[in-house]
Amino acid sequence: MNIEEIKLLISIKNLLKENQKNFPQKNLLFLDFDGVINIPIKDYEQYNEEELINLYSFGNKTCMDNLNILCATFDFQIVISSSWRISGLKYCEKYLLESGLNTNIPIIGETKLYGFNKRFYEINDYLINHPDFTNFFILDDLHMGPLHIFALQTNFQEGLSDENLKKAIKICKRNFK
């Protein structure tokens, strides 16, 4: 980590500590799509073109089921951090719901696209501009730099598998107050 990233981590940790004293619980989940809920289809040769189009039109069922479990376990509110947000929040929300996201799980926003070459800067910016959170967690297949202690980096081929769900729960239990 460079000095700038260390300062970023310290400021977020201080903000978290202060928020946990002053605000009611509000847990944010920063959600990437590709490599988390969208994973490559195995044995795609067995499907015809129409079936493949249908399969690629929705998130992976296992990954979506695990996302629902994670969100219910920690009462998460979702913030879209995926590059899919370029299509707009409504589009992302529709995609998640059609893919099986529980309708009780709120989707409250998206990180801004500032052209940062590292997504963790966009997440940090969201946290600074929406400082009423008490906990946060990041699901992404990209490394989150100084915010990695608040994240699970998934494998693009596996996404939010059953094993990764266990890891995510362990990280959240360790970090959440």
Coordinates of N, CA and C in Angstrom, one line a residue:
M1 N 0.8 -1.2 0.0 CA 0.0 0.0 0.0 C 0.9 1.2 0.0
N2 N 0.5 2.2 -0.8 CA 1.2 3.5 -0.7 C 0.6 4.4 0.3
I3 N 1.2 5.5 0.6 CA 0.8 6.5 1.6 C -0.7 6.9 1.4
E4 N -1.1 7.2 0.2 CA -2.4 7.6 -0.1 C -3.4 6.6 0.3
E5 N -3.1 5.3 0.0 CA -4.0 4.2 0.3 C -4.1 3.9 1.8
I6 N -3.0 4.1 2.5 CA -3.0 4.0 4.0 C -3.8 5.1 4.6
K7 N -3.7 6.3 4.1 CA -4.6 7.4 4.6 C -6.0 7.1 4.4
L8 N -6.4 6.6 3.2 CA -7.7 6.2 2.9 C -8.3 5.2 3.9
L9 N -7.5 4.1 4.1 CA -7.9 3.1 5.1 C -8.1 3.7 6.5
I10 N -7.2 4.5 6.9 CA -7.4 5.1 8.3 C -8.6 5.9 8.3
S11 N -8.9 6.7 7.3 CA -10.1 7.6 7.3 C -11.3 6.8 7.3
I12 N -11.4 5.7 6.6 CA -12.6 4.9 6.6 C -12.8 4.2 7.9
K13 N -11.7 3.7 8.5 CA -11.8 3.0 9.8 C -12.3 4.0 10.9
N14 N -11.8 5.2 10.8 CA -12.3 6.3 11.8 C -13.7 6.6 11.6
L15 N -14.1 6.7 10.3 CA -15.5 7.0 10.0 C -16.4 5.9 10.5
L16 N -16.0 4.6 10.2 CA -16.8 3.5 10.7 C -17.0 3.5 12.2
K17 N -15.9 3.7 12.9 CA -15.9 3.8 14.4 C -16.9 4.8 14.9
E18 N -16.8 6.0 14.3 CA -17.7 7.1 14.7 C -19.2 6.8 14.3
N19 N -19.4 6.3 13.2 CA -20.7 5.9 12.7 C -21.4 4.9 13.6
Q20 N -20.6 3.9 14.0 CA -21.2 2.8 14.9 C -21.6 3.3 16.2
K21 N -21.1 4.5 16.7 CA -21.5 5.1 17.9 C -22.8 6.0 17.7
N22 N -22.9 6.6 16.5 CA -23.9 7.6 16.3 C -25.1 7.3 15.5
F23 N -25.1 6.2 14.7 CA -26.1 5.9 13.8 C -26.8 4.5 14.1
P24 N -28.0 4.4 13.8 CA -28.6 3.0 13.8 C -27.9 2.2 12.7
Q25 N -28.0 0.9 12.9 CA -27.3 -0.1 12.0 C -27.8 0.1 10.6
K26 N -26.8 0.3 9.7 CA -27.0 0.3 8.3 C -25.8 -0.3 7.6
N27 N -26.0 -1.5 7.1 CA -25.0 -2.3 6.5 C -25.1 -2.2 5.0
L28 N -24.0 -1.8 4.4 CA -23.9 -1.7 2.9 C -23.1 -2.8 2.3
L29 N -23.7 -3.3 1.2 CA -23.0 -4.3 0.4 C -22.7 -3.7 -1.0
F30 N -21.4 -3.5 -1.3 CA -21.0 -3.0 -2.6 C -20.9 -4.3 -3.5
L31 N -21.7 -4.3 -4.6 CA -21.9 -5.5 -5.4 C -21.4 -5.3 -6.8
D32 N -20.4 -6.1 -7.2 CA -20.0 -6.3 -8.6 C -20.8 -7.4 -9.2
F33 N -21.0 -7.4 -10.5 CA -21.8 -8.5 -11.1 C -20.9 -9.6 -11.7
D34 N -20.1 -9.2 -12.7 CA -19.3 -10.2 -13.4 C -18.2 -10.7 -12.5
G35 N -18.2 -12.0 -12.4 CA -17.2 -12.7 -11.5 C -17.8 -12.9 -10.1
V36 N -19.0 -12.3 -9.8 CA -19.6 -12.5 -8.5 C -21.0 -13.2 -8.7
I37 N -21.9 -12.6 -9.4 CA -23.2 -13.3 -9.7 C -23.2 -13.8 -11.1
N38 N -22.4 -13.3 -12.0 CA -22.3 -13.8 -13.4 C -21.0 -14.5 -13.5
I39 N -21.1 -15.8 -13.9 CA -19.9 -16.6 -14.1 C -20.0 -17.3 -15.4
P40 N -18.9 -17.8 -15.9 CA -19.0 -18.5 -17.2 C -19.8 -19.8 -17.1
I41 N -20.5 -20.1 -18.1 CA -21.4 -21.3 -18.1 C -20.5 -22.5 -18.4
K42 N -20.5 -23.5 -17.5 CA -19.7 -24.7 -17.8 C -20.4 -25.6 -18.8
D43 N -19.6 -26.3 -19.6 CA -20.2 -27.2 -20.6 C -21.1 -26.5 -21.5
Y44 N -20.8 -25.3 -21.9 CA -21.7 -24.5 -22.8 C -22.0 -25.2 -24.1
E45 N -21.2 -26.1 -24.5 CA -21.4 -26.8 -25.8 C -22.7 -27.6 -25.8
Q46 N -23.2 -28.0 -24.7 CA -24.4 -28.8 -24.6 C -25.7 -28.0 -24.8
Y47 N -25.5 -26.7 -24.9 CA -26.7 -25.8 -25.0 C -26.8 -25.3 -26.4
N48 N -28.0 -25.1 -26.9 CA -28.2 -24.4 -28.2 C -28.1 -22.9 -28.0
E49 N -28.2 -22.1 -29.1 CA -28.0 -20.7 -29.0 C -29.1 -20.0 -28.1
E50 N -30.3 -20.4 -28.3 CA -31.4 -19.8 -27.5 C -31.2 -20.1 -26.0
E51 N -30.9 -21.3 -25.7 CA -30.6 -21.7 -24.3 C -29.5 -20.8 -23.7
L52 N -28.4 -20.7 -24.5 CA -27.3 -19.9 -24.0 C -27.7 -18.4 -23.8
I53 N -28.5 -17.9 -24.7 CA -28.9 -16.5 -24.5 C -29.7 -16.4 -23.2
N54 N -30.6 -17.3 -23.0 CA -31.4 -17.3 -21.7 C -30.5 -17.5 -20.5
L55 N -29.6 -18.4 -20.5 CA -28.7 -18.6 -19.4 C -27.8 -17.3 -19.1
Y56 N -27.4 -16.6 -20.2 CA -26.6 -15.4 -20.0 C -27.4 -14.2 -19.7
S57 N -28.7 -14.3 -19.7 CA -29.6 -13.2 -19.4 C -29.8 -13.0 -18.0
F58 N -29.4 -13.9 -17.1 CA -29.6 -13.8 -15.7 C -28.4 -14.2 -14.9
G59 N -28.3 -13.8 -13.7 CA -27.2 -14.2 -12.8 C -27.3 -15.7 -12.6
N60 N -26.2 -16.3 -12.2 CA -26.1 -17.7 -11.9 C -27.0 -18.0 -10.7
K61 N -27.8 -19.0 -10.7 CA -28.8 -19.3 -9.7 C -28.1 -19.6 -8.3
T62 N -27.0 -20.4 -8.3 CA -26.3 -20.6 -7.0 C -25.8 -19.3 -6.4
C63 N -25.2 -18.5 -7.3 CA -24.6 -17.3 -6.8 C -25.7 -16.3 -6.3
M64 N -26.8 -16.3 -7.0 CA -27.9 -15.4 -6.5 C -28.5 -15.9 -5.2
D65 N -28.7 -17.2 -5.1 CA -29.2 -17.8 -3.9 C -28.2 -17.4 -2.7
N66 N -27.0 -17.5 -2.9 CA -26.0 -17.2 -1.9 C -26.0 -15.7 -1.6
L67 N -26.2 -14.9 -2.6 CA -26.3 -13.4 -2.4 C -27.5 -13.2 -1.5
N68 N -28.6 -13.8 -1.7 CA -29.8 -13.6 -0.9 C -29.5 -14.1 0.6
I69 N -28.8 -15.2 0.7 CA -28.5 -15.6 2.1 C -27.6 -14.6 2.8
L70 N -26.6 -14.1 2.1 CA -25.7 -13.2 2.7 C -26.4 -11.9 3.1
C71 N -27.2 -11.4 2.2 CA -28.0 -10.1 2.5 C -28.9 -10.3 3.6
A72 N -29.6 -11.4 3.7 CA -30.5 -11.7 4.8 C -29.8 -11.8 6.1
T73 N -28.6 -12.5 6.1 CA -27.9 -12.7 7.3 C -27.4 -11.4 8.0
F74 N -27.0 -10.4 7.1 CA -26.5 -9.2 7.6 C -27.3 -8.0 7.4
D75 N -28.5 -8.2 6.9 CA -29.5 -7.1 6.7 C -28.8 -6.0 5.8
F76 N -28.3 -6.5 4.7 CA -27.6 -5.6 3.7 C -28.5 -4.8 2.9
Q77 N -28.0 -3.6 2.6 CA -28.6 -2.7 1.6 C -27.6 -2.7 0.4
I78 N -28.0 -2.9 -0.8 CA -27.0 -3.1 -1.9 C -26.7 -1.7 -2.6
V79 N -25.4 -1.5 -2.8 CA -25.0 -0.4 -3.6 C -24.2 -1.1 -4.8
I80 N -24.7 -0.7 -6.0 CA -24.1 -1.3 -7.2 C -22.7 -0.7 -7.5
S81 N -21.7 -1.5 -7.5 CA -20.3 -1.0 -7.8 C -19.8 -1.6 -9.1
S82 N -20.6 -2.4 -9.7 CA -20.2 -3.1 -11.0 C -20.2 -2.1 -12.1
S83 N -19.4 -2.4 -13.1 CA -19.3 -1.6 -14.3 C -20.6 -1.6 -15.0
W84 N -21.5 -2.5 -14.7 CA -22.9 -2.5 -15.3 C -23.6 -1.3 -14.9
R85 N -23.2 -0.5 -13.9 CA -23.9 0.7 -13.5 C -23.9 1.7 -14.6
I86 N -23.1 1.6 -15.6 CA -23.1 2.5 -16.7 C -24.5 2.4 -17.5
S87 N -25.2 1.3 -17.3 CA -26.5 1.2 -17.9 C -27.6 1.8 -17.1
G88 N -27.3 2.2 -15.9 CA -28.2 2.9 -15.0 C -28.7 2.0 -13.9
L89 N -29.1 2.6 -12.8 CA -29.5 1.9 -11.6 C -30.7 1.1 -11.8
K90 N -31.7 1.7 -12.5 CA -33.0 0.9 -12.8 C -32.7 -0.4 -13.6
Y91 N -31.8 -0.3 -14.6 CA -31.4 -1.5 -15.3 C -30.8 -2.5 -14.4
C92 N -29.9 -2.1 -13.6 CA -29.2 -3.1 -12.7 C -30.2 -3.7 -11.7
E93 N -31.1 -2.8 -11.2 CA -32.1 -3.3 -10.2 C -33.0 -4.4 -10.9
K94 N -33.4 -4.1 -12.1 CA -34.3 -5.0 -12.9 C -33.5 -6.3 -13.1
Y95 N -32.3 -6.2 -13.5 CA -31.5 -7.4 -13.7 C -31.4 -8.3 -12.5
L96 N -31.1 -7.7 -11.3 CA -30.9 -8.4 -10.1 C -32.3 -9.1 -9.7
L97 N -33.3 -8.3 -9.8 CA -34.6 -8.9 -9.4 C -35.0 -10.0 -10.3
E98 N -34.8 -9.9 -11.6 CA -35.2 -10.9 -12.6 C -34.2 -12.1 -12.4
S99 N -33.1 -11.9 -11.9 CA -32.1 -13.0 -11.6 C -32.4 -13.7 -10.3
G100 N -33.3 -13.2 -9.5 CA -33.7 -13.9 -8.3 C -33.4 -13.2 -7.0
L101 N -33.0 -11.9 -7.0 CA -32.7 -11.2 -5.8 C -34.0 -11.1 -5.0
N102 N -34.0 -11.4 -3.8 CA -35.2 -11.3 -2.9 C -35.7 -9.8 -2.9
T103 N -37.0 -9.6 -3.1 CA -37.5 -8.3 -3.3 C -37.5 -7.5 -2.0
N104 N -37.2 -8.1 -0.8 CA -37.1 -7.4 0.4 C -35.7 -6.8 0.6
I105 N -34.8 -7.1 -0.3 CA -33.4 -6.6 -0.2 C -33.3 -5.2 -0.9
P106 N -33.1 -4.1 -0.2 CA -33.1 -2.8 -0.9 C -31.8 -2.6 -1.7
I107 N -32.0 -2.0 -2.9 CA -30.9 -1.6 -3.7 C -31.0 0.0 -3.6
I108 N -30.0 0.5 -2.9 CA -30.2 2.0 -2.5 C -29.3 2.9 -3.4
G109 N -28.5 2.4 -4.2 CA -27.7 3.3 -5.0 C -26.6 2.7 -5.8
E110 N -25.7 3.5 -6.3 CA -24.6 3.0 -7.1 C -23.4 3.9 -6.9
T111 N -22.2 3.4 -7.0 CA -21.1 4.3 -7.0 C -21.0 5.0 -8.3
K112 N -20.4 6.2 -8.2 CA -20.2 7.0 -9.4 C -19.1 6.5 -10.3
L113 N -19.2 6.7 -11.5 CA -18.1 6.4 -12.5 C -17.2 7.6 -12.6
Y114 N -16.1 7.6 -12.0 CA -15.2 8.8 -12.1 C -14.0 8.5 -13.0
G115 N -14.0 7.3 -13.5 CA -12.8 6.9 -14.4 C -11.6 6.5 -13.5
F116 N -11.8 6.3 -12.2 CA -10.7 5.8 -11.4 C -10.2 4.5 -12.0
N117 N -9.0 4.3 -11.9 CA -8.5 3.0 -12.4 C -8.6 1.9 -11.4
K118 N -9.0 2.3 -10.2 CA -9.2 1.3 -9.1 C -10.5 1.5 -8.5
R119 N -11.4 0.5 -8.5 CA -12.7 0.6 -8.0 C -12.8 1.0 -6.6
F120 N -11.8 0.7 -5.8 CA -11.9 1.0 -4.3 C -12.0 2.5 -4.1
Y121 N -11.5 3.3 -5.0 CA -11.6 4.7 -4.9 C -13.0 5.2 -5.0
E122 N -13.8 4.6 -6.0 CA -15.2 4.9 -6.2 C -16.0 4.5 -4.9
I123 N -15.7 3.3 -4.3 CA -16.4 2.9 -3.1 C -16.0 3.8 -2.0
N124 N -14.8 4.2 -1.8 CA -14.4 5.1 -0.8 C -15.2 6.5 -1.0
D125 N -15.3 6.9 -2.2 CA -16.0 8.2 -2.4 C -17.5 8.1 -2.0
Y126 N -18.1 6.9 -2.3 CA -19.5 6.7 -2.0 C -19.6 6.8 -0.4
L127 N -18.7 6.1 0.3 CA -18.8 6.1 1.7 C -18.6 7.5 2.3
I128 N -17.7 8.2 1.8 CA -17.5 9.6 2.3 C -18.8 10.5 2.0
N129 N -19.4 10.3 0.9 CA -20.5 11.1 0.5 C -21.9 10.6 1.0
H130 N -21.9 9.4 1.6 CA -23.1 8.8 2.2 C -22.6 8.3 3.6
P131 N -22.3 9.1 4.5 CA -21.6 8.7 5.8 C -22.5 8.2 6.9
D132 N -23.8 7.7 6.5 CA -24.7 7.2 7.6 C -24.6 5.7 7.7
F133 N -23.6 5.0 7.1 CA -23.5 3.6 7.2 C -22.8 3.2 8.6
T134 N -23.0 2.0 9.0 CA -22.3 1.5 10.2 C -21.4 0.3 9.9
N135 N -21.6 -0.3 8.8 CA -20.8 -1.4 8.3 C -20.8 -1.5 6.8
F136 N -19.8 -2.0 6.2 CA -19.9 -2.3 4.8 C -19.0 -3.5 4.4
F137 N -19.4 -4.1 3.3 CA -18.7 -5.2 2.7 C -18.7 -5.1 1.2
I138 N -17.6 -5.6 0.6 CA -17.5 -5.5 -0.8 C -17.4 -6.9 -1.4
L139 N -18.2 -7.2 -2.4 CA -18.1 -8.5 -3.2 C -17.6 -8.1 -4.6
D140 N -16.5 -8.6 -5.0 CA -15.9 -8.2 -6.3 C -14.8 -9.2 -6.6
D141 N -14.6 -9.4 -7.9 CA -13.5 -10.2 -8.4 C -12.2 -9.4 -8.6
L142 N -12.3 -8.1 -8.3 CA -11.1 -7.3 -8.4 C -10.5 -7.1 -7.0
H143 N -9.2 -6.9 -6.9 CA -8.6 -6.6 -5.6 C -9.0 -5.2 -5.2
M144 N -9.3 -5.0 -3.9 CA -9.8 -3.8 -3.4 C -8.8 -2.9 -2.6
G145 N -7.5 -3.2 -2.9 CA -6.5 -2.3 -2.4 C -6.6 -2.2 -0.9
P146 N -6.6 -1.0 -0.3 CA -6.6 -0.8 1.1 C -7.9 -1.3 1.7
L147 N -9.0 -1.4 0.9 CA -10.3 -1.8 1.5 C -10.4 -3.4 1.5
H148 N -9.3 -4.1 1.1 CA -9.4 -5.6 1.0 C -9.9 -6.2 2.3
I149 N -9.7 -5.6 3.5 CA -10.1 -6.2 4.7 C -11.6 -6.2 4.9
F150 N -12.3 -5.4 4.0 CA -13.7 -5.3 4.1 C -14.3 -6.0 2.8
A151 N -13.6 -6.9 2.2 CA -14.0 -7.4 0.9 C -13.7 -8.9 0.8
L152 N -14.5 -9.6 -0.1 CA -14.2 -10.9 -0.6 C -13.9 -10.8 -2.0
Q153 N -12.7 -11.1 -2.4 CA -12.3 -11.2 -3.8 C -12.7 -12.6 -4.4
T154 N -13.7 -12.6 -5.2 CA -14.1 -13.9 -5.8 C -13.2 -14.3 -7.0
N155 N -13.3 -15.5 -7.3 CA -12.6 -16.0 -8.6 C -13.7 -15.8 -9.7
F156 N -13.3 -15.2 -10.8 CA -14.2 -15.0 -11.9 C -15.0 -16.2 -12.4
Q157 N -14.3 -17.4 -12.3 CA -14.9 -18.6 -12.7 C -15.9 -19.2 -11.7
E158 N -15.8 -18.8 -10.5 CA -16.7 -19.4 -9.4 C -17.7 -18.4 -8.9
G159 N -17.4 -17.2 -8.8 CA -18.4 -16.2 -8.3 C -18.7 -16.5 -6.8
L160 N -19.9 -16.1 -6.4 CA -20.3 -16.3 -5.0 C -20.7 -17.7 -4.8
S161 N -19.8 -18.6 -4.8 CA -20.0 -20.1 -4.6 C -20.4 -20.3 -3.2
D162 N -20.8 -21.6 -2.9 CA -21.1 -22.0 -1.5 C -19.8 -21.7 -0.6
E163 N -18.7 -22.1 -1.1 CA -17.4 -21.9 -0.3 C -17.2 -20.4 -0.1
N164 N -17.4 -19.6 -1.1 CA -17.2 -18.1 -1.0 C -18.2 -17.5 -0.1
L165 N -19.4 -18.0 0.0 CA -20.4 -17.5 0.9 C -19.9 -17.7 2.3
K166 N -19.4 -18.9 2.6 CA -18.8 -19.2 4.0 C -17.7 -18.2 4.3
K167 N -16.8 -17.9 3.4 CA -15.8 -16.9 3.6 C -16.3 -15.5 3.8
A168 N -17.3 -15.1 3.0 CA -17.9 -13.8 3.2 C -18.6 -13.6 4.6
I169 N -19.3 -14.7 5.0 CA -19.9 -14.6 6.3 C -18.8 -14.5 7.4
K170 N -17.8 -15.2 7.3 CA -16.7 -15.1 8.3 C -16.1 -13.7 8.3
I171 N -15.8 -13.1 7.1 CA -15.3 -11.8 7.1 C -16.2 -10.8 7.7
C172 N -17.5 -10.9 7.4 CA -18.5 -10.0 8.0 C -18.6 -10.1 9.5
K173 N -18.6 -11.3 10.0 CA -18.7 -11.6 11.4 C -17.5 -11.0 12.1
R174 N -16.3 -11.1 11.5 CA -15.1 -10.5 12.1 C -15.1 -9.0 12.1
N175 N -15.7 -8.4 11.0 CA -15.6 -6.9 10.9 C -16.8 -6.2 11.5
F176 N -17.9 -6.8 11.6 CA -19.1 -6.0 11.9 C -19.2 -5.9 13.5
K177 N -19.6 -4.7 13.9 CA -19.8 -4.4 15.3 C -21.3 -4.4 15.6

